[in-house]
Coordinates of C-alpha atoms (C1' of nucleotides) in Angstrom, one line a residue:
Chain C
X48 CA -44.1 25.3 7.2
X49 CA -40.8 22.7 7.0
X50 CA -37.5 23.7 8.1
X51 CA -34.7 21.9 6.6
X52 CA -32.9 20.7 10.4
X53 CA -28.9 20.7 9.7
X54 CA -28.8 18.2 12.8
X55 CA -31.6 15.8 11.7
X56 CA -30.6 16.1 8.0
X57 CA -33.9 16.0 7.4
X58 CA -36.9 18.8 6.5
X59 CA -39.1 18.7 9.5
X60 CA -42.8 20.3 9.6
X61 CA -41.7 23.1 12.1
X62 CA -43.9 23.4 15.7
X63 CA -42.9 26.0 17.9
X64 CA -43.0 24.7 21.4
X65 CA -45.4 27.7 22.9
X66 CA -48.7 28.7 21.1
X67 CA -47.6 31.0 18.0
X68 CA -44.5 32.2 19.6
X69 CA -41.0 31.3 18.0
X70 CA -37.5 32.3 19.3
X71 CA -34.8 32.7 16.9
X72 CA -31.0 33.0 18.0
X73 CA -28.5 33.6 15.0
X74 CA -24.6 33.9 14.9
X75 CA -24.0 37.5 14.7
X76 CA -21.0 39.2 13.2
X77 CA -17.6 39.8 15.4
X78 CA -17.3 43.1 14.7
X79 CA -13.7 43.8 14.2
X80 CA -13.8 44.4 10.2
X81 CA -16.3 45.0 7.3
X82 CA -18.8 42.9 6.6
X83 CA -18.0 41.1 3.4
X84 CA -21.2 39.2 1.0
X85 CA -20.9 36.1 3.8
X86 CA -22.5 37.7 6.7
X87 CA -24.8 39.4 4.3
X88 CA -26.1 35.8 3.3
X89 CA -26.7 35.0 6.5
X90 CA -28.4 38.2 7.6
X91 CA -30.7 38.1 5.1
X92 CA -31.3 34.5 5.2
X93 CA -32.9 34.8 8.6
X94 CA -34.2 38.3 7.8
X95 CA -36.5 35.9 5.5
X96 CA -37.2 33.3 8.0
X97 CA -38.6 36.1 10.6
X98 CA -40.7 37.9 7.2
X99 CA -41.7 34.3 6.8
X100 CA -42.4 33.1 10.2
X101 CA -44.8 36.3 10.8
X102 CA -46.2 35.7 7.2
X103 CA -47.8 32.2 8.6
X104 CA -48.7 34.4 11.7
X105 CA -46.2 33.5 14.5
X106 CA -44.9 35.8 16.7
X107 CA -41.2 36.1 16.2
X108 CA -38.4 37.0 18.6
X109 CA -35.5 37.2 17.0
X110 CA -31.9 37.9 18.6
X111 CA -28.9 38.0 16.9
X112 CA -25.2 38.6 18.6
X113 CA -22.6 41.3 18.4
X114 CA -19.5 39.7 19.8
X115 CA -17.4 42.9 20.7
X116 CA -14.9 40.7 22.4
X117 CA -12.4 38.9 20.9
X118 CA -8.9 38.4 20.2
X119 CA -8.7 40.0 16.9
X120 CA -10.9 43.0 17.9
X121 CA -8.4 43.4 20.9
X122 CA -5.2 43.1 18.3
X123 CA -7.1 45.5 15.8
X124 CA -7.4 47.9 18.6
X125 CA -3.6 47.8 19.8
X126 CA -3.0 48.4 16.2
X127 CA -4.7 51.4 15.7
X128 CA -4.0 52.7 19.1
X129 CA -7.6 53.0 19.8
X130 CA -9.6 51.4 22.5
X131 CA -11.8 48.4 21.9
X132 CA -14.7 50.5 22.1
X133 CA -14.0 52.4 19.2
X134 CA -13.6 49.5 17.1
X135 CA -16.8 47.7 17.5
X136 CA -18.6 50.7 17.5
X137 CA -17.2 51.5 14.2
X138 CA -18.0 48.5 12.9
X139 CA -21.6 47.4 14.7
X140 CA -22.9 50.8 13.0
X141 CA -21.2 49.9 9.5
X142 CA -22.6 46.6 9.8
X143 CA -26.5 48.2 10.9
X144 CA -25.7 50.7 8.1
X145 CA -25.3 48.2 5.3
X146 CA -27.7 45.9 6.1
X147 CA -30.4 47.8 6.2
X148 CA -29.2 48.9 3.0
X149 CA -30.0 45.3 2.1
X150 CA -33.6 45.7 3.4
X151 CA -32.5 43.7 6.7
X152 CA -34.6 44.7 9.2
X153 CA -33.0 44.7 12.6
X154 CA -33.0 42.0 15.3
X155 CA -35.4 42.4 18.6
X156 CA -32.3 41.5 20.4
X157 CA -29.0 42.3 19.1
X158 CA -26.6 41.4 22.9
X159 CA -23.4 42.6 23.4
X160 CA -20.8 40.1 24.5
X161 CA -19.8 43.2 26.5
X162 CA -23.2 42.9 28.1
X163 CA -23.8 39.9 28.5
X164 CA -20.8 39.1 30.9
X165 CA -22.7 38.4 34.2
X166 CA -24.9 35.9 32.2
X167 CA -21.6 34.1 31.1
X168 CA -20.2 34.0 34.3
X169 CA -23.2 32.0 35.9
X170 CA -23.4 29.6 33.1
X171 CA -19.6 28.9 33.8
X172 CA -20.5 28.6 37.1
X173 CA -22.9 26.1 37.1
X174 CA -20.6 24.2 34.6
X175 CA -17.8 24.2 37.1
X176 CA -20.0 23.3 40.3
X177 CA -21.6 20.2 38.3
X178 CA -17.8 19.2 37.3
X179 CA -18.6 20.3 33.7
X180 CA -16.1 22.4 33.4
X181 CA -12.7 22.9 35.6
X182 CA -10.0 26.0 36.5
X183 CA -6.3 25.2 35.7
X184 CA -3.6 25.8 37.4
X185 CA -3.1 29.0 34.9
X186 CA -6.9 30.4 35.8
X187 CA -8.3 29.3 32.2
X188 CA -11.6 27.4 32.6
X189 CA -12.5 24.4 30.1
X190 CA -15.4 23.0 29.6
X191 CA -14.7 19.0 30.1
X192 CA -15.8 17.0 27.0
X193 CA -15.8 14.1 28.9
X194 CA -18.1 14.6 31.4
X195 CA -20.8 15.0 28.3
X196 CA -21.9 11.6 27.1
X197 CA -23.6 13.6 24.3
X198 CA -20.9 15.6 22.7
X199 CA -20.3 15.7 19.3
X200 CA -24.0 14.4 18.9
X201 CA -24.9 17.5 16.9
X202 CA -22.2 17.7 13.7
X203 CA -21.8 13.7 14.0
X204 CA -18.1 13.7 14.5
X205 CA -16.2 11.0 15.5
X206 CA -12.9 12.1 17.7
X207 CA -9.9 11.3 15.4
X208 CA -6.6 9.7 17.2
X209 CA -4.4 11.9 15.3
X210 CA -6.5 15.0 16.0
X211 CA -6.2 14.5 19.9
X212 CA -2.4 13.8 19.4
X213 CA -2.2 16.7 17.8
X214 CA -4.5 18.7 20.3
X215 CA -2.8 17.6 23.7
X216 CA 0.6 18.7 22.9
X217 CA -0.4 22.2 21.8
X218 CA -2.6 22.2 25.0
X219 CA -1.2 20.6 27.7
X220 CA -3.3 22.4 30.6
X221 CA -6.1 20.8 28.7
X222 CA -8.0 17.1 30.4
X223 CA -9.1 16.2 27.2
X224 CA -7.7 17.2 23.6
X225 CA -11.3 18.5 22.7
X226 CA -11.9 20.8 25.7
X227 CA -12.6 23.9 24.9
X228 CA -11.7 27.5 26.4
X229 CA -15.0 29.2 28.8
X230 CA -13.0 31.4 30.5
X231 CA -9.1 32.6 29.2
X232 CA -7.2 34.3 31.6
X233 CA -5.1 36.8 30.4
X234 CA -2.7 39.3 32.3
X235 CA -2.7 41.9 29.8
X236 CA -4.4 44.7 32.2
X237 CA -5.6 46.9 29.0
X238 CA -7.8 44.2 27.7
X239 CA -9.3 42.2 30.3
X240 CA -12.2 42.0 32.1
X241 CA -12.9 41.0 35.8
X242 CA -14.5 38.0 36.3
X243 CA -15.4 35.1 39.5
X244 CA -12.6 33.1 38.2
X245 CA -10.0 35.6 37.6
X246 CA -9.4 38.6 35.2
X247 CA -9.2 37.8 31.4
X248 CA -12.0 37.2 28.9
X249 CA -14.7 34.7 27.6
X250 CA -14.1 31.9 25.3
X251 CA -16.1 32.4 21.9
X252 CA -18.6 29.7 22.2
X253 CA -20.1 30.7 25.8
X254 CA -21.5 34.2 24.7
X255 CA -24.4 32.4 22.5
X256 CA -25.5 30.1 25.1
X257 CA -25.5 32.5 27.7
X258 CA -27.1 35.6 25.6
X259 CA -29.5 32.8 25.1
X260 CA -30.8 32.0 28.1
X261 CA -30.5 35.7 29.2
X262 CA -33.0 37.0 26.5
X263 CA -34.9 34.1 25.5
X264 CA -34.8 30.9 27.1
X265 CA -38.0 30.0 28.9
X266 CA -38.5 28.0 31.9
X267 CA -40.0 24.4 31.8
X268 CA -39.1 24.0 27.9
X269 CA -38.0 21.4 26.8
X270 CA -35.5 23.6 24.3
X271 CA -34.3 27.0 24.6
X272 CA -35.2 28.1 21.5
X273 CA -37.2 27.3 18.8
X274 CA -34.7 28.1 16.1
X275 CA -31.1 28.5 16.5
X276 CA -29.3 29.6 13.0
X277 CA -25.9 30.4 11.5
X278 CA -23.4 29.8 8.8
X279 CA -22.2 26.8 7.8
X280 CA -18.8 26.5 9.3
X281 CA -20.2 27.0 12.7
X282 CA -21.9 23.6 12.8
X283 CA -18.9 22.8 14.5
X284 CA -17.6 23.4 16.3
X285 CA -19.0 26.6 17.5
X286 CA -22.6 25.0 17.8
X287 CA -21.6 22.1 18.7
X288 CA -19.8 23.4 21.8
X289 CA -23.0 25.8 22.4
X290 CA -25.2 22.7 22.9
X291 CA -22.9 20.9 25.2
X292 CA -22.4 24.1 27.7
X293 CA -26.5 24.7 28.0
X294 CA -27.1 20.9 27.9
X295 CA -24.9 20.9 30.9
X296 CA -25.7 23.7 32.9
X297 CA -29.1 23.9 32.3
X298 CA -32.6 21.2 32.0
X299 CA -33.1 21.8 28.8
X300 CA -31.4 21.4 25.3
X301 CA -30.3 24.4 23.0
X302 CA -32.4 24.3 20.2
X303 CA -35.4 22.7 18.4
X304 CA -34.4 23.4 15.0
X305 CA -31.1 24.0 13.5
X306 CA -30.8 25.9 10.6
X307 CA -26.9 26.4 8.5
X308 CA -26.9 28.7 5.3
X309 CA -24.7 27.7 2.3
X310 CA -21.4 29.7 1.5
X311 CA -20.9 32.9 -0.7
X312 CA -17.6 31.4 -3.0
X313 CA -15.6 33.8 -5.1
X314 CA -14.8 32.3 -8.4
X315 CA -15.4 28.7 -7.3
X316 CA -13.8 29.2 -3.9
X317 CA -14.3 30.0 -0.4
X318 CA -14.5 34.1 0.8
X319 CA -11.9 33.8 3.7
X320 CA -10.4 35.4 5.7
X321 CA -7.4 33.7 5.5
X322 CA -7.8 33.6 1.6
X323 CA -7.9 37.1 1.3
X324 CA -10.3 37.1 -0.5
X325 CA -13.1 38.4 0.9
X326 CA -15.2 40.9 -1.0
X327 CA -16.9 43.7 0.8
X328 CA -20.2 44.5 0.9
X329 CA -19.4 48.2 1.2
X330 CA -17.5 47.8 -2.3
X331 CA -20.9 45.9 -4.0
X332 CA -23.0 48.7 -2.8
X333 CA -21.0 51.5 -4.2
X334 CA -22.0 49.6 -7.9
X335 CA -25.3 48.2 -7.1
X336 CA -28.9 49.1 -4.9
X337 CA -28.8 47.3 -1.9
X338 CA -32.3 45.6 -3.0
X339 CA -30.4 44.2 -6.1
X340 CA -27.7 42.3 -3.7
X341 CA -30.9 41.3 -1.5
X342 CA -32.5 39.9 -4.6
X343 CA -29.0 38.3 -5.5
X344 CA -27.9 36.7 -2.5
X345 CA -31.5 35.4 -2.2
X346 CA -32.0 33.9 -5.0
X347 CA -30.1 30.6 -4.6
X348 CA -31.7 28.2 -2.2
X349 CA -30.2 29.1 1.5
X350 CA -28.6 25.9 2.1
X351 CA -26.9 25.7 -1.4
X352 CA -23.1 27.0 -1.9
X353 CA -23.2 30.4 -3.8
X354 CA -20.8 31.5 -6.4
X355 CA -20.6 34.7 -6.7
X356 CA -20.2 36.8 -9.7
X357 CA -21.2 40.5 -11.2
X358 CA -22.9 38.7 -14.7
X359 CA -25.1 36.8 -12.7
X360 CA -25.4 39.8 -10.0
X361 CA -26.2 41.7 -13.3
X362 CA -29.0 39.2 -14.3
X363 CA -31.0 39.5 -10.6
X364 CA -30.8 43.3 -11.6
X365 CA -32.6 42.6 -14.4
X366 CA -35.4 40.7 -13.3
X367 CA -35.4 43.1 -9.9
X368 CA -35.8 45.5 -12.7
X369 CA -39.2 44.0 -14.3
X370 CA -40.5 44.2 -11.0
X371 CA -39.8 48.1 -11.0
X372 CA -40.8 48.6 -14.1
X373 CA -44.6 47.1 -13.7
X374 CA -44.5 49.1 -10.0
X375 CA -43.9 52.5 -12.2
X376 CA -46.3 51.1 -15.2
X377 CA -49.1 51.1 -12.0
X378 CA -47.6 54.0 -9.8
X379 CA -50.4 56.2 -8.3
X380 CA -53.0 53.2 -7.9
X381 CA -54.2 53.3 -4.9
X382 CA -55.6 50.1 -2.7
X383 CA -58.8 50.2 -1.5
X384 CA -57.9 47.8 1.7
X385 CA -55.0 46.5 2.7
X386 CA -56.1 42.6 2.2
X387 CA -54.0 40.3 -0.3
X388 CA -55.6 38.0 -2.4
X389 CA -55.6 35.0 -0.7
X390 CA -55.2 33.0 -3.5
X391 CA -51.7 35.0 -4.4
X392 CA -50.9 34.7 -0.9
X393 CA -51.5 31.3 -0.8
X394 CA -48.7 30.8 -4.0
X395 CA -46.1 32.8 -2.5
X396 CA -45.8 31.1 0.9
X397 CA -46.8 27.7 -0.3
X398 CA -43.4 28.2 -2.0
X399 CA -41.6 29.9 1.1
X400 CA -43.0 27.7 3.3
X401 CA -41.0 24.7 1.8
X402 CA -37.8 25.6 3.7
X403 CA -37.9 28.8 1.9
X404 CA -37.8 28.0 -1.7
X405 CA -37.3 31.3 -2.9
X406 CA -36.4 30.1 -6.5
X407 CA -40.1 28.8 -6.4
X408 CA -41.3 31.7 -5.4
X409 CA -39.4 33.6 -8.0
X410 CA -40.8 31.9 -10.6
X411 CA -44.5 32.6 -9.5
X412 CA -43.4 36.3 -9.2
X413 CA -41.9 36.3 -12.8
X414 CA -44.9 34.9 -14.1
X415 CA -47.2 37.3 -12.7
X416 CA -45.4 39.9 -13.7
X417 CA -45.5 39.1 -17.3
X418 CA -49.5 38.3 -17.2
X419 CA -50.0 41.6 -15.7
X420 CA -47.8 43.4 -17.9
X421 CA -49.9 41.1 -20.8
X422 CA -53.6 42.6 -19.4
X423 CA -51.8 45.9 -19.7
X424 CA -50.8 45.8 -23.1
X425 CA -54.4 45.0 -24.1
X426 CA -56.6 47.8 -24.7
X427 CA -59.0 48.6 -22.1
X428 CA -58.7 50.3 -18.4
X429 CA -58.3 47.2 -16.1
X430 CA -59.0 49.5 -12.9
X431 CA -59.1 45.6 -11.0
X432 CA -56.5 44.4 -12.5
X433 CA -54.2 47.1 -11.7
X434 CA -55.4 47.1 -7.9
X435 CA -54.9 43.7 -8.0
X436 CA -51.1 43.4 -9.5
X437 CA -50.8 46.8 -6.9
X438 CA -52.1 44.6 -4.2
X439 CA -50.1 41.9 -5.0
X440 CA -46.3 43.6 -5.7
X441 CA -47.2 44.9 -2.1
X442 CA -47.3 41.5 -0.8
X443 CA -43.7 40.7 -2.7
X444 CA -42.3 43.6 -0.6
X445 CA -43.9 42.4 2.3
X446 CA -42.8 38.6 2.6
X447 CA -39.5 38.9 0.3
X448 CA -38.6 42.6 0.1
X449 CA -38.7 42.9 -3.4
X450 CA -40.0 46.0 -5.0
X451 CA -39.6 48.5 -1.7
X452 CA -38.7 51.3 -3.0
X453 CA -40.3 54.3 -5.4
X454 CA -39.5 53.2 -9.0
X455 CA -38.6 56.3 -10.0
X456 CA -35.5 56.4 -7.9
X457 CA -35.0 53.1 -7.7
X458 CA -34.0 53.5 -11.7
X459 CA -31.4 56.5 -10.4
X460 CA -29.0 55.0 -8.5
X461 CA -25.8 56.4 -8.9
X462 CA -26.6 59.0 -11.3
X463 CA -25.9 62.6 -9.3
X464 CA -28.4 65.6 -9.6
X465 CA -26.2 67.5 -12.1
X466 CA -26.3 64.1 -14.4
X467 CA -29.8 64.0 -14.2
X468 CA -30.5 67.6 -15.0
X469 CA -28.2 67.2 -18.5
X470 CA -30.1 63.8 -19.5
X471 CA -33.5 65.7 -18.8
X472 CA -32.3 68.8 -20.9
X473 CA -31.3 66.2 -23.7
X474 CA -34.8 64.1 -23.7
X475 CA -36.7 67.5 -24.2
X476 CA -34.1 68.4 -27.0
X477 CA -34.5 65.1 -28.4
X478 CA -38.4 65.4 -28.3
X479 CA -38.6 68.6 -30.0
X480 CA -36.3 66.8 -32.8
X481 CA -39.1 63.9 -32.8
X482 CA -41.8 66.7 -33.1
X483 CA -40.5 68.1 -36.2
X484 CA -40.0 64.2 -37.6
X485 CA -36.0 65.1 -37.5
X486 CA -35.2 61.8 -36.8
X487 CA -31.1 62.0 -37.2
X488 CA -31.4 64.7 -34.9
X489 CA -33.1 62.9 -32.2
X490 CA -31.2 59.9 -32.9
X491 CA -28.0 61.5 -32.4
X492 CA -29.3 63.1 -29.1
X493 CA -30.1 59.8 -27.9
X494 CA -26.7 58.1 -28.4
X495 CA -25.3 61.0 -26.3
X496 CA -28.0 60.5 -23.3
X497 CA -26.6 56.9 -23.6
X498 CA -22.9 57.8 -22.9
X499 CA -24.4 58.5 -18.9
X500 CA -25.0 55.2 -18.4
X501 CA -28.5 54.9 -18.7
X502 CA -31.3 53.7 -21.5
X503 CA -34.2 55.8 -22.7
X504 CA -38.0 54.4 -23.4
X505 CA -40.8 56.4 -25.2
X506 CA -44.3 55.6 -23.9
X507 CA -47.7 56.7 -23.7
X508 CA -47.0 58.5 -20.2
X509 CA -43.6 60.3 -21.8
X510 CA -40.3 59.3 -22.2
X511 CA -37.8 57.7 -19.7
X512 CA -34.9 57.0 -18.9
X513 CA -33.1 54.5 -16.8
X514 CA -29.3 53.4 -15.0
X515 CA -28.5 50.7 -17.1
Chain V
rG299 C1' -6.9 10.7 6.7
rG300 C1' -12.1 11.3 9.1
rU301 C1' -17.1 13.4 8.2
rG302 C1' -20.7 15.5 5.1
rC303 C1' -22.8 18.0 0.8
rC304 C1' -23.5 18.4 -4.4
rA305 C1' -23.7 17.1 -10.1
rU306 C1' -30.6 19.3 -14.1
rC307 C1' -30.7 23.4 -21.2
rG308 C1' -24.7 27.7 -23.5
rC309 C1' -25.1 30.3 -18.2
rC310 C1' -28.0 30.8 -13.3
rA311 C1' -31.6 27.7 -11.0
rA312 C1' -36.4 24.9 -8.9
rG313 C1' -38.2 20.1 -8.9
rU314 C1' -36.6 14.3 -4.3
rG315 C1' -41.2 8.1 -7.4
rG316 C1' -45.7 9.5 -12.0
rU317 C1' -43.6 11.5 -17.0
rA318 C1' -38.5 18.3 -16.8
rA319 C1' -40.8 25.6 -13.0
rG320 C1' -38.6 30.3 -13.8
rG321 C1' -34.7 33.8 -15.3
rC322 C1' -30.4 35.2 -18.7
rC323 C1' -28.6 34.4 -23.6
rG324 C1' -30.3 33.0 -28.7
rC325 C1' -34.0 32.6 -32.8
rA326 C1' -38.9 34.2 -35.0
rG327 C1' -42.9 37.7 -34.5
rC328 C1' -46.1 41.9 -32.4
rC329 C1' -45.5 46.9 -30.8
rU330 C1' -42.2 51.4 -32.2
rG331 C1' -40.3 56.6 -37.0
rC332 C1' -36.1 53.4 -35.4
rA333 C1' -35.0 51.9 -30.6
rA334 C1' -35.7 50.7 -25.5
rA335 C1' -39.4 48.6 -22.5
rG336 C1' -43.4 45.1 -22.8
rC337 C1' -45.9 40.9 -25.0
rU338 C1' -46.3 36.1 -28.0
rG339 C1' -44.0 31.6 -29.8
rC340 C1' -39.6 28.2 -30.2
rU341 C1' -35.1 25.8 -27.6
rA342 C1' -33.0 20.1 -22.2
rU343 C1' -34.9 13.8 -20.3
rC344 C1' -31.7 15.4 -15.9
rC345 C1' -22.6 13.2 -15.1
rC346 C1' -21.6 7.6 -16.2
rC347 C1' -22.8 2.3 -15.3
rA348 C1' -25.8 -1.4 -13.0
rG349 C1' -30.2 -2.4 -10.0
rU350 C1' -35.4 -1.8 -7.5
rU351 C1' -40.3 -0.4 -9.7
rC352 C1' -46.0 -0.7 -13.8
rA353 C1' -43.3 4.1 -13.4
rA354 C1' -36.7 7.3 -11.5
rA355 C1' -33.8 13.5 -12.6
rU356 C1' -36.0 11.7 -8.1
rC357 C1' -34.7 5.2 -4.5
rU358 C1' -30.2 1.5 -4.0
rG359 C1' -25.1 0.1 -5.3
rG360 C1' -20.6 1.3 -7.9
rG361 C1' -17.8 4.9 -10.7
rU362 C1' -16.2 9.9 -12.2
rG363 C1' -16.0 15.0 -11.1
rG364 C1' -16.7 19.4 -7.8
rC365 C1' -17.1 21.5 -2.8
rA366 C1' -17.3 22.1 2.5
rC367 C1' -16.1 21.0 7.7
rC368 C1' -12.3 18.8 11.0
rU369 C1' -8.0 25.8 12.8
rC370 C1' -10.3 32.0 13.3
rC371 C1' -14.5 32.3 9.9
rA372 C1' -21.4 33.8 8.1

RNA sequence: GGUGCCAUCGCCAAGUGGUAAGGCCGCAGCCUGCAAAGCUGCUAUCCCCAGUUCAAAUCUGGGUGGCACCUCCA
């Protein structure tokens, strides 16, 4: 397969450097709020790369962060009088909870900065001992950009006069203007940590590179990992301050591959934090199935900006929907062996495996569905055929995670049990109308079943109805 | 100001040298008691200008218009 590298600007025909084994590190969440449609992106973004990574038979180990330590977690806490503990819990198991909700599957390796704290302190010291990094007269340590012929090497940057002006006076403790914190100290005895170099906490940027080599950095490689992944705006300099501190403290370079997924916008503009205008993911799936978001959020290239907004969230519903629909039109079938066609299998990933052209692959799935749907219209049994489209939906949910759940219920989210008793109590009304050719009658029932939200459909099988 | 990305049908969106995928909407049909669902058919020459080439949406240069990063951020 090609990755699209974000360093190389270039796609690249991706090797893993041992056998079939690929390590994968991704920017995880700071977990200090709710997760808003950004981090979803991302999540599922690399949730595809692993599905598609095992797909073409690799072995996958995937890790991906929980910072639980971190300035705004610690003001959060002070706020709500509760410990820090009790904030990222909160929030890592609202973050699990709505991803999987998205179909996400979880991480092999989900570190806690919390955890991880020994493995931070022995990169910093090995920066310190080979003059990488130096203690100031405060007890902060800073990595020393300087002492790194490569820096900046990864997001291209050229150091601006003004910026370092600007830089050195709001940092004087600072060598150069670019340094950047590993160590903080802080005198605050509620929310600090111990450390070899004094009590207060880690910079940001040392928790990857350390949870890295902890979990999955192998000796005599010539990177760390395979695959290291994240949003955008961590290019730099988050990444960029990664690669310096394992370049520097270790043989070997941080990552192969780079990979940076595009932005979710908001009406044409950035979902900040300091906009304000972040939209939850907790609101979205209060309207809409979390396979519907998965099929939204995934249906623009990765790499591309997103612009988010409910008519084209409601068009991903609908073609989510023609999925379902053909999965109920073949419910019951069952496979005789678990095998996909090879030729279908051969479409999908020749698609997927083009830095993950999921539009591509999109278009084969919509086409398939409406030949199938065509052989079924015809007269006839098509036994194969239905054990083929069966076999081949299964594959969709495999590789993508389209199509996971039962149809049935998948067509009755957000309609309560006491809803769905009433509609069912009005269909059999309305068929006993339709029986006795009363066609006002039935007509009139069915503008009321309407009125819930949902849409009814006569067929062969009975009639059904559906959330609209 | 520095760096980088993008511009394809009314809307969303693939395609990066060989003559424009797919979806939504719309129109015309089939099916249906009528619908819904499903199916069939129809609908673009790729922001502008110049250049390279037998051939360009795709490459080069110049415009114009968006956006992002340079500060916490997925």
């Amino acid at each position: 397969m090609t990755i699209y590298d974000s360093v190389q600007k270039t796609k690249r025909e991706f090797i893993p450097q041992d056998d079939n084994k690929v390590s994968l590190y991704v920017c995880g969440p700071t977990v200090y709020d709710d997760a808003h449609l950004g981090h979803a992106k991302s999540a599922l973004v690399f949730d595809l790369l692993t599905r598609v990574l095992t797909a073409n038979g690799y072995d996958v180990t995937y890790a991906r962060n929980i910072t639980d330590i971190d300035d705004k977690i610690i003001k959060k806490a002070l706020e709500q009088n509760k410990t820090i503990k009790e904030i990222t819990d909160f929030y890592t198991d609202a973050y699990h909870e709505e991803m999987s909700q998205l179909g996400i599957s979880r991480p092999n390796i989900e570190p806690k900065a919390t955890e991880s704290l020994e493995a931070m302190f022995e990169l910093t010291k090995k920066l310190i001992a080979s003059k990488h990094a130096y203690l100031t007269s405060e007890g902060d340590v800073y990595f020393d950009t300087s002492s790194d012929s490569e820096y900046l090497s990864l997001s291209k940057r050229v150091q601006d006069e003004d910026e370092r002006q600007n830089r050195v006076e709001s940092s004087s403790h600072k060598k150069n203007p670019a340094d950047f914190a590993l160590w903080k100290s802080v005198h605050d005895k509620s929310v600090t940590f111990d450390s070899p170099f004094g009590a207060g906490r880690p910079g940001w940027h040392l928790e990857c590179s350390a949870m890295i080599e902890k979990h999955l950095a192998k000796p005599n490689m010539k990177f760390a990992v395979d695959i290291h992944g994240g949003g955008a705006d961590l290019l730099f300099p988050h990444h960029e301050n990664e690669a310096a501190q394992t370049r520097c403290a270790t043989n070997h370079n941080l990552a192969n591959y780079w990979m940076h997924n595009g932005f979710v916008n908001i009406n044409g503009e950035k979902m900040s934090k300091s906009l304000g205008n972040s939209f939850f993911l907790k609101d979205a799936l209060k309207e809409y199935d979390g396979e519907v978001l998965r099929f939204y959020l995934l249906s623009t290239h990765y790499r591309s900006n997103f612009n988010f907004n409910t008519q084209d969230l409601a068009i991903s519903k609908k073609r989510l929907d023609k999925i379902y629909r053909l999965k109920k039109r073949l419910f019951g079938i069952q496979l005789d062996s678990k095998d996909t066609d090879p030729a279908w299998k051969a479409i999908l990933l020749e698609a997927l495996n083009d830095d993950m052209n999921v539009s591509l692959a999109l278009a084969h799935i919509d086409e398939m569905v409406s030949d199938a749907n065509n052989t079924l219209d015809q007269p006839g049994k098509h036994q194969l055929i239905k054990k083929e489209t069966v076999s081949h939906l299964a594959y969709i949910e495999e590789v993508l995670g389209f199509g996971v759940k039962n149809p049935f219920e998948y067509f009755q989210f957000g309609i309560d049990k006491e809803t769905k008793a009433k509609i069912d109590m009005l269909i059999e009304k309305r068929n006993e109308a339709k029986k006795t050719k009363d066609f006002a009658a039935s007509d009139k029932i069915r503008d009321e079943i309407l009125t819930y939200g949902v849409s009814i459909m006569d067929t062969a099988q009975g009639t059904f109805w559906e959330k609209v």
